[in-house]
């Protein structure tokens, strides 16, 4: 059996985009109009790539407001709930601003504010529960301004090299109800974030974009004998010494390399054969924990902004089940970070 590990250090021109879309649902406070989307784009430069750098608040303004069907169409008191979407966790607070960690991204945090209209007329940070717009006795118009304006900003929580991804995902919800005791479960609006941030600091490998480990032929039965999580008897640990050249990064900078992958299992890069995988090791044969920011290989650049690190790979059984014979390969990504 052959096992090829392909690792990529990616670099593209990046852009950060935020969008907010009204979402039409069946229910008492679903928006009457169709979804409305706001889009924002920005680039980070080298001077901004430091821990704590924060973008300005970017406002998305739907100036004409929107209407809602009965019983939310009378201009009376409405209770607004603002919450982060599933998976976001609170990172810290800065005054009334709440910063949220974004699942799958180790470098950025997001903060959101929503305009509450009526006689409240103020910006409110997510989260909040059942805040009244202070429209009593039908003294507001049926046209809603609450949720028609949103502000979003990003903050760097860890300096990054080359590129940091936030896939298009929901990050916040705006919900409404006709009484404080109601628990709304259908959002009136959804805040979405789609971002790719690229900075001029970048690194390349001397082996090109692919670090390949070729283990040749391995008997299928050896994986069954090894048992789940173990290396088949007689298979080698392969070692690669990778040269790194960086741009726009100071000489003698301490960096690190770590492994990322989609759907690993027990720190194993699972191959196209679900019973066969590969573990990545550092120079001391310590297993690298996949998608873990604190599991890495440190290295330092020289005066020419070049450095080297050692990474190893070993085939392992994923399940302890004898795999079907045939060519197998697994892919992961090596990410370079500042330390």
Coordinates of C-alpha atoms in Angstrom, one line a residue:
X1 CA 0.0 0.0 0.0
X2 CA 1.2 3.5 -0.7
X3 CA 0.3 6.4 1.5
X4 CA 0.9 9.9 0.3
X5 CA 0.5 12.8 2.7
X6 CA 0.1 16.1 0.8
X7 CA 0.4 19.3 2.9
X8 CA -0.3 22.8 1.5
X9 CA 0.6 26.2 2.7
X10 CA -2.0 28.4 1.0
X11 CA -1.7 32.0 -0.1
X12 CA -4.4 34.0 -1.9
X13 CA -5.5 37.6 -2.1
X14 CA -7.9 38.0 0.7
X15 CA -11.0 39.9 1.5
X16 CA -13.3 40.1 4.5
X17 CA -17.0 40.1 3.8
X18 CA -19.9 40.4 6.2
X19 CA -23.5 40.0 5.2
X20 CA -26.8 40.3 7.0
X21 CA -29.9 38.7 5.6
X22 CA -33.5 39.0 6.7
X23 CA -34.8 35.5 6.8
X24 CA -38.4 34.7 6.0
X25 CA -39.9 32.1 8.2
X26 CA -43.5 31.0 8.8
X27 CA -44.6 32.4 12.1
X28 CA -45.9 35.5 13.9
X29 CA -42.9 37.7 13.5
X30 CA -41.4 36.6 10.2
X31 CA -40.4 39.4 7.8
X32 CA -42.9 40.3 5.2
X33 CA -40.2 41.1 2.6
X34 CA -37.7 38.7 1.2
X35 CA -34.1 38.4 2.5
X36 CA -31.9 41.5 2.3
X37 CA -28.1 41.2 2.3
X38 CA -25.4 43.7 3.3
X39 CA -21.8 43.1 2.2
X40 CA -18.5 44.6 3.5
X41 CA -14.9 43.9 2.4
X42 CA -11.6 44.8 3.9
X43 CA -7.9 43.9 3.8
X44 CA -5.3 43.7 6.6
X45 CA -1.8 45.0 6.0
X46 CA 1.4 44.1 7.8
X47 CA 1.2 47.0 10.3
X48 CA -2.3 45.8 11.3
X49 CA -1.3 42.2 11.8
X50 CA -0.8 42.2 15.6
X51 CA -2.7 40.9 18.6
X52 CA -5.5 43.4 19.5
X53 CA -5.8 45.1 16.2
X54 CA -9.4 46.0 15.7
X55 CA -11.3 47.1 12.6
X56 CA -13.6 50.0 12.7
X57 CA -17.3 49.3 13.2
X58 CA -18.8 48.8 9.8
X59 CA -22.5 49.7 9.6
X60 CA -25.0 48.0 7.3
X61 CA -28.0 50.2 6.9
X62 CA -31.4 49.3 5.4
X63 CA -32.8 52.8 5.6
X64 CA -36.3 51.9 4.5
X65 CA -36.9 49.5 7.4
X66 CA -39.2 46.5 6.9
X67 CA -42.6 45.3 7.9
X68 CA -43.9 42.2 9.7
X69 CA -47.2 40.4 9.4
X70 CA -49.8 40.1 12.2
X71 CA -49.6 40.2 15.2
X72 CA -46.4 42.2 14.8
X73 CA -47.9 44.8 12.4
X74 CA -49.6 47.2 14.7
X75 CA -46.8 49.4 15.9
X76 CA -47.1 48.1 19.5
X77 CA -44.5 46.9 22.0
X78 CA -42.1 44.3 20.6
X79 CA -39.4 42.4 22.5
X80 CA -36.1 41.9 20.7
X81 CA -33.6 39.1 21.5
X82 CA -30.1 39.2 20.0
X83 CA -27.9 36.2 20.3
X84 CA -24.7 34.7 18.9
X85 CA -25.3 31.7 16.6
X86 CA -24.6 28.2 17.6
X87 CA -20.9 27.4 18.1
X88 CA -19.7 30.9 18.9
X89 CA -18.2 31.3 22.4
X90 CA -17.7 34.5 24.4
X91 CA -14.0 35.5 24.4
X92 CA -13.9 38.7 26.3
X93 CA -15.8 42.0 26.9
X94 CA -14.6 45.5 26.2
X95 CA -17.1 47.9 27.8
X96 CA -20.5 47.0 26.3
X97 CA -18.8 45.2 23.3
X98 CA -18.8 41.4 23.5
X99 CA -16.1 39.6 21.5
X100 CA -16.9 36.1 20.2
X101 CA -14.6 33.3 19.2
X102 CA -15.4 31.9 15.8
X103 CA -15.4 28.1 15.4
X104 CA -12.7 26.8 13.2
X105 CA -10.6 30.0 13.3
X106 CA -7.8 30.6 15.8
X107 CA -7.0 34.1 14.8
X108 CA -10.1 36.3 14.7
X109 CA -12.9 37.4 17.0
X110 CA -16.2 39.1 15.9
X111 CA -18.4 41.6 17.7
X112 CA -21.9 42.7 16.7
X113 CA -24.3 45.5 17.5
X114 CA -27.9 45.8 16.4
X115 CA -30.1 49.0 16.2
X116 CA -33.2 48.8 18.4
X117 CA -35.7 51.3 17.2
X118 CA -39.1 52.5 18.4
X119 CA -38.6 54.8 21.5
X120 CA -35.6 52.8 22.6
X121 CA -33.5 54.2 19.6
X122 CA -30.1 52.8 20.6
X123 CA -27.3 50.4 19.5
X124 CA -27.3 47.2 21.5
X125 CA -24.5 44.6 21.6
X126 CA -25.3 40.9 21.1
X127 CA -26.4 39.2 23.4
X128 CA -29.6 40.6 24.9
X129 CA -32.9 38.9 25.8
X130 CA -36.4 40.3 25.4
X131 CA -35.5 44.0 25.2
X132 CA -38.5 46.2 24.6
X133 CA -38.5 48.8 21.8
X134 CA -40.7 50.9 24.2
X135 CA -43.6 51.2 21.7
X136 CA -46.6 51.2 24.0
X137 CA -50.3 51.6 23.0
X138 CA -49.6 51.4 19.3
X139 CA -47.6 54.6 19.4
X140 CA -45.0 53.4 16.8
X141 CA -45.5 52.9 13.1
X142 CA -45.8 49.3 11.7
X143 CA -42.6 49.9 9.8
X144 CA -39.7 48.4 11.8
X145 CA -36.3 49.9 12.2
X146 CA -35.2 47.5 14.9
X147 CA -32.7 45.1 13.2
X148 CA -32.5 47.2 10.0
X149 CA -29.1 48.5 11.0
X150 CA -26.2 46.2 12.1
X151 CA -22.6 46.9 13.0
X152 CA -19.8 44.4 12.8
X153 CA -16.1 44.5 13.6
X154 CA -13.2 42.0 13.7
X155 CA -10.3 41.8 16.1
X156 CA -7.0 39.8 15.7
X157 CA -6.5 37.6 18.7
X158 CA -3.4 35.8 17.3
X159 CA -1.0 37.2 14.7
X160 CA -1.1 35.1 11.5
X161 CA 1.0 34.3 8.5
X162 CA -0.4 34.4 4.9
X163 CA -4.0 33.6 5.3
X164 CA -6.8 33.0 7.8
X165 CA -10.1 31.7 6.8
X166 CA -13.6 32.2 8.1
X167 CA -16.0 30.2 5.9
X168 CA -19.3 31.7 5.1
X169 CA -21.3 31.1 8.3
X170 CA -24.0 32.5 10.5
X171 CA -22.7 34.4 13.5
X172 CA -25.7 36.2 15.0
X173 CA -29.5 36.2 15.1
X174 CA -32.2 38.8 15.7
X175 CA -35.5 37.5 17.1
X176 CA -38.7 39.2 18.0
X177 CA -41.8 38.4 20.1
X178 CA -44.9 40.3 21.2
X179 CA -44.4 39.8 24.9
X180 CA -41.4 39.4 27.2
X181 CA -42.6 36.0 28.3
X182 CA -42.5 34.6 24.8
X183 CA -39.4 32.6 23.7
X184 CA -39.0 33.3 19.9
X185 CA -37.3 30.6 17.9
X186 CA -37.6 32.0 14.4
X187 CA -35.1 34.7 13.6
X188 CA -36.3 37.9 11.9
X189 CA -32.7 38.5 10.6
X190 CA -29.5 36.5 10.5
X191 CA -26.0 38.0 10.6
X192 CA -23.6 36.1 8.4
X193 CA -19.8 36.4 8.1
X194 CA -17.7 35.3 5.1
X195 CA -14.1 36.4 5.4
X196 CA -10.7 35.6 4.0
X197 CA -7.9 37.8 5.5
X198 CA -4.5 37.8 3.8
X199 CA -1.5 39.8 5.0
X200 CA 1.8 40.4 3.2
X201 CA 3.7 38.1 5.7
X202 CA 4.0 34.8 3.9
X203 CA 6.2 31.7 3.8
X204 CA 7.0 29.0 1.3
X205 CA 8.6 25.6 1.5
X206 CA 11.7 24.5 -0.4
X207 CA 9.9 21.4 -1.5
X208 CA 7.1 23.4 -3.1
X209 CA 3.5 23.3 -2.1
X210 CA 3.4 19.5 -1.3
X211 CA 5.3 17.6 1.4
X212 CA 4.9 14.0 0.3
X213 CA 5.6 10.8 2.3
X214 CA 5.6 7.7 0.2
X215 CA 5.6 4.5 2.3
X216 CA 5.5 2.0 -0.7
X217 CA 3.8 -1.3 -0.2
X218 CA 2.4 -2.4 3.2
X219 CA 0.5 -5.6 3.7
X220 CA -3.1 -5.0 4.5
X221 CA -3.1 -7.6 7.2
X222 CA -0.5 -5.7 9.1
X223 CA -3.0 -3.0 9.9
X224 CA -5.4 -5.5 11.4
X225 CA -2.6 -7.0 13.5
X226 CA -1.5 -3.6 14.8
X227 CA -4.9 -2.6 16.2
X228 CA -6.6 0.7 16.2
X229 CA -4.3 3.7 16.6
X230 CA -1.1 1.7 16.2
X231 CA 1.6 1.4 13.6
X232 CA 1.9 -1.8 11.6
X233 CA 4.9 -3.9 12.5
X234 CA 7.9 -3.2 10.4
X235 CA 6.7 0.1 8.9
X236 CA 9.2 3.0 9.1
X237 CA 8.8 6.5 10.4
X238 CA 9.6 8.8 7.6
X239 CA 11.3 12.1 8.2
X240 CA 11.3 15.3 6.1
X241 CA 13.5 18.3 6.8
X242 CA 11.6 21.3 5.4
X243 CA 13.3 24.5 4.5
X244 CA 11.1 27.7 4.9
X245 CA 11.6 31.1 3.3
X246 CA 9.5 34.0 4.5
X247 CA 8.7 37.4 3.2
X248 CA 7.9 40.6 5.2
X249 CA 8.9 38.8 8.4
X250 CA 11.8 40.0 10.5
X251 CA 15.0 38.1 10.8
X252 CA 15.3 35.8 13.9
X253 CA 11.5 35.6 14.3
X254 CA 10.3 32.6 16.2
X255 CA 7.7 30.7 14.1
X256 CA 5.9 27.3 14.4
X257 CA 4.4 24.7 12.1
X258 CA 1.3 22.8 12.9
X259 CA -1.0 20.4 11.2
X260 CA -4.6 21.0 10.1
X261 CA -7.0 18.6 8.5
X262 CA -10.7 18.0 7.8
X263 CA -12.3 15.3 9.9
X264 CA -9.3 13.8 11.6
X265 CA -9.8 11.0 14.0
X266 CA -7.8 10.7 17.3
X267 CA -5.1 12.9 15.7
X268 CA -4.9 10.6 12.7
X269 CA -5.1 11.9 9.1
X270 CA -7.7 9.5 7.8
X271 CA -7.1 8.4 4.2
X272 CA -9.4 7.6 1.4
X273 CA -9.5 4.1 3.0
X274 CA -11.3 4.6 6.3
X275 CA -9.2 1.9 8.0
X276 CA -5.9 3.5 7.2
X277 CA -4.4 6.8 8.3
X278 CA -1.2 8.6 9.2
X279 CA 0.1 10.3 12.3
X280 CA 2.4 13.3 12.1
X281 CA 5.3 13.6 14.5
X282 CA 7.8 16.2 15.6
X283 CA 11.6 15.5 15.6
X284 CA 11.3 13.8 19.0
X285 CA 8.5 11.5 17.7
X286 CA 5.9 13.3 19.6
X287 CA 2.5 13.0 17.9
X288 CA 1.2 16.3 16.7
X289 CA -2.4 17.0 17.7
X290 CA -4.3 17.9 14.5
X291 CA -6.2 21.3 14.5
X292 CA -4.7 22.2 17.9
X293 CA -3.1 25.6 18.1
X294 CA -0.9 24.5 21.1
X295 CA 0.6 21.4 19.3
X296 CA 3.3 22.6 17.0
X297 CA 6.9 22.4 15.8
X298 CA 8.9 25.6 16.7
X299 CA 11.7 27.0 14.5
X300 CA 13.5 30.3 14.2
X301 CA 14.3 32.3 11.1
X302 CA 17.9 33.2 10.4
X303 CA 19.2 36.7 9.3
X304 CA 17.9 36.0 5.8
X305 CA 14.4 35.1 7.0
X306 CA 14.9 31.4 6.3
X307 CA 14.5 28.5 8.6
X308 CA 14.0 24.7 8.8
X309 CA 11.8 22.3 10.7
X310 CA 11.6 18.5 10.9
X311 CA 8.3 16.7 10.5
X312 CA 7.7 13.0 10.5
X313 CA 4.9 10.7 9.4
X314 CA 3.9 7.1 10.2
X315 CA 1.1 4.9 8.9
X316 CA -1.4 3.7 11.5
X317 CA -4.5 1.6 11.7
X318 CA -7.6 3.8 12.2
X319 CA -10.0 1.0 13.2
X320 CA -8.1 -2.2 13.7
X321 CA -10.1 -3.6 10.7
X322 CA -8.2 -5.2 7.8
X323 CA -8.3 -2.6 5.0
X324 CA -9.2 -3.3 1.4
X325 CA -6.0 -3.6 -0.7
X326 CA -5.3 -0.6 -2.9
X327 CA -3.6 2.8 -3.1
X328 CA -4.4 5.1 -0.2
X329 CA -3.6 8.7 0.5
X330 CA -4.4 11.3 3.1
X331 CA -4.1 15.1 3.0
X332 CA -3.5 17.7 5.6
X333 CA -2.3 21.3 5.7
X334 CA 0.8 22.7 7.4
X335 CA 0.1 26.1 8.9
X336 CA 2.9 28.5 9.8
X337 CA 2.2 30.7 12.8
X338 CA 4.0 33.4 14.8
X339 CA 5.0 32.5 18.3

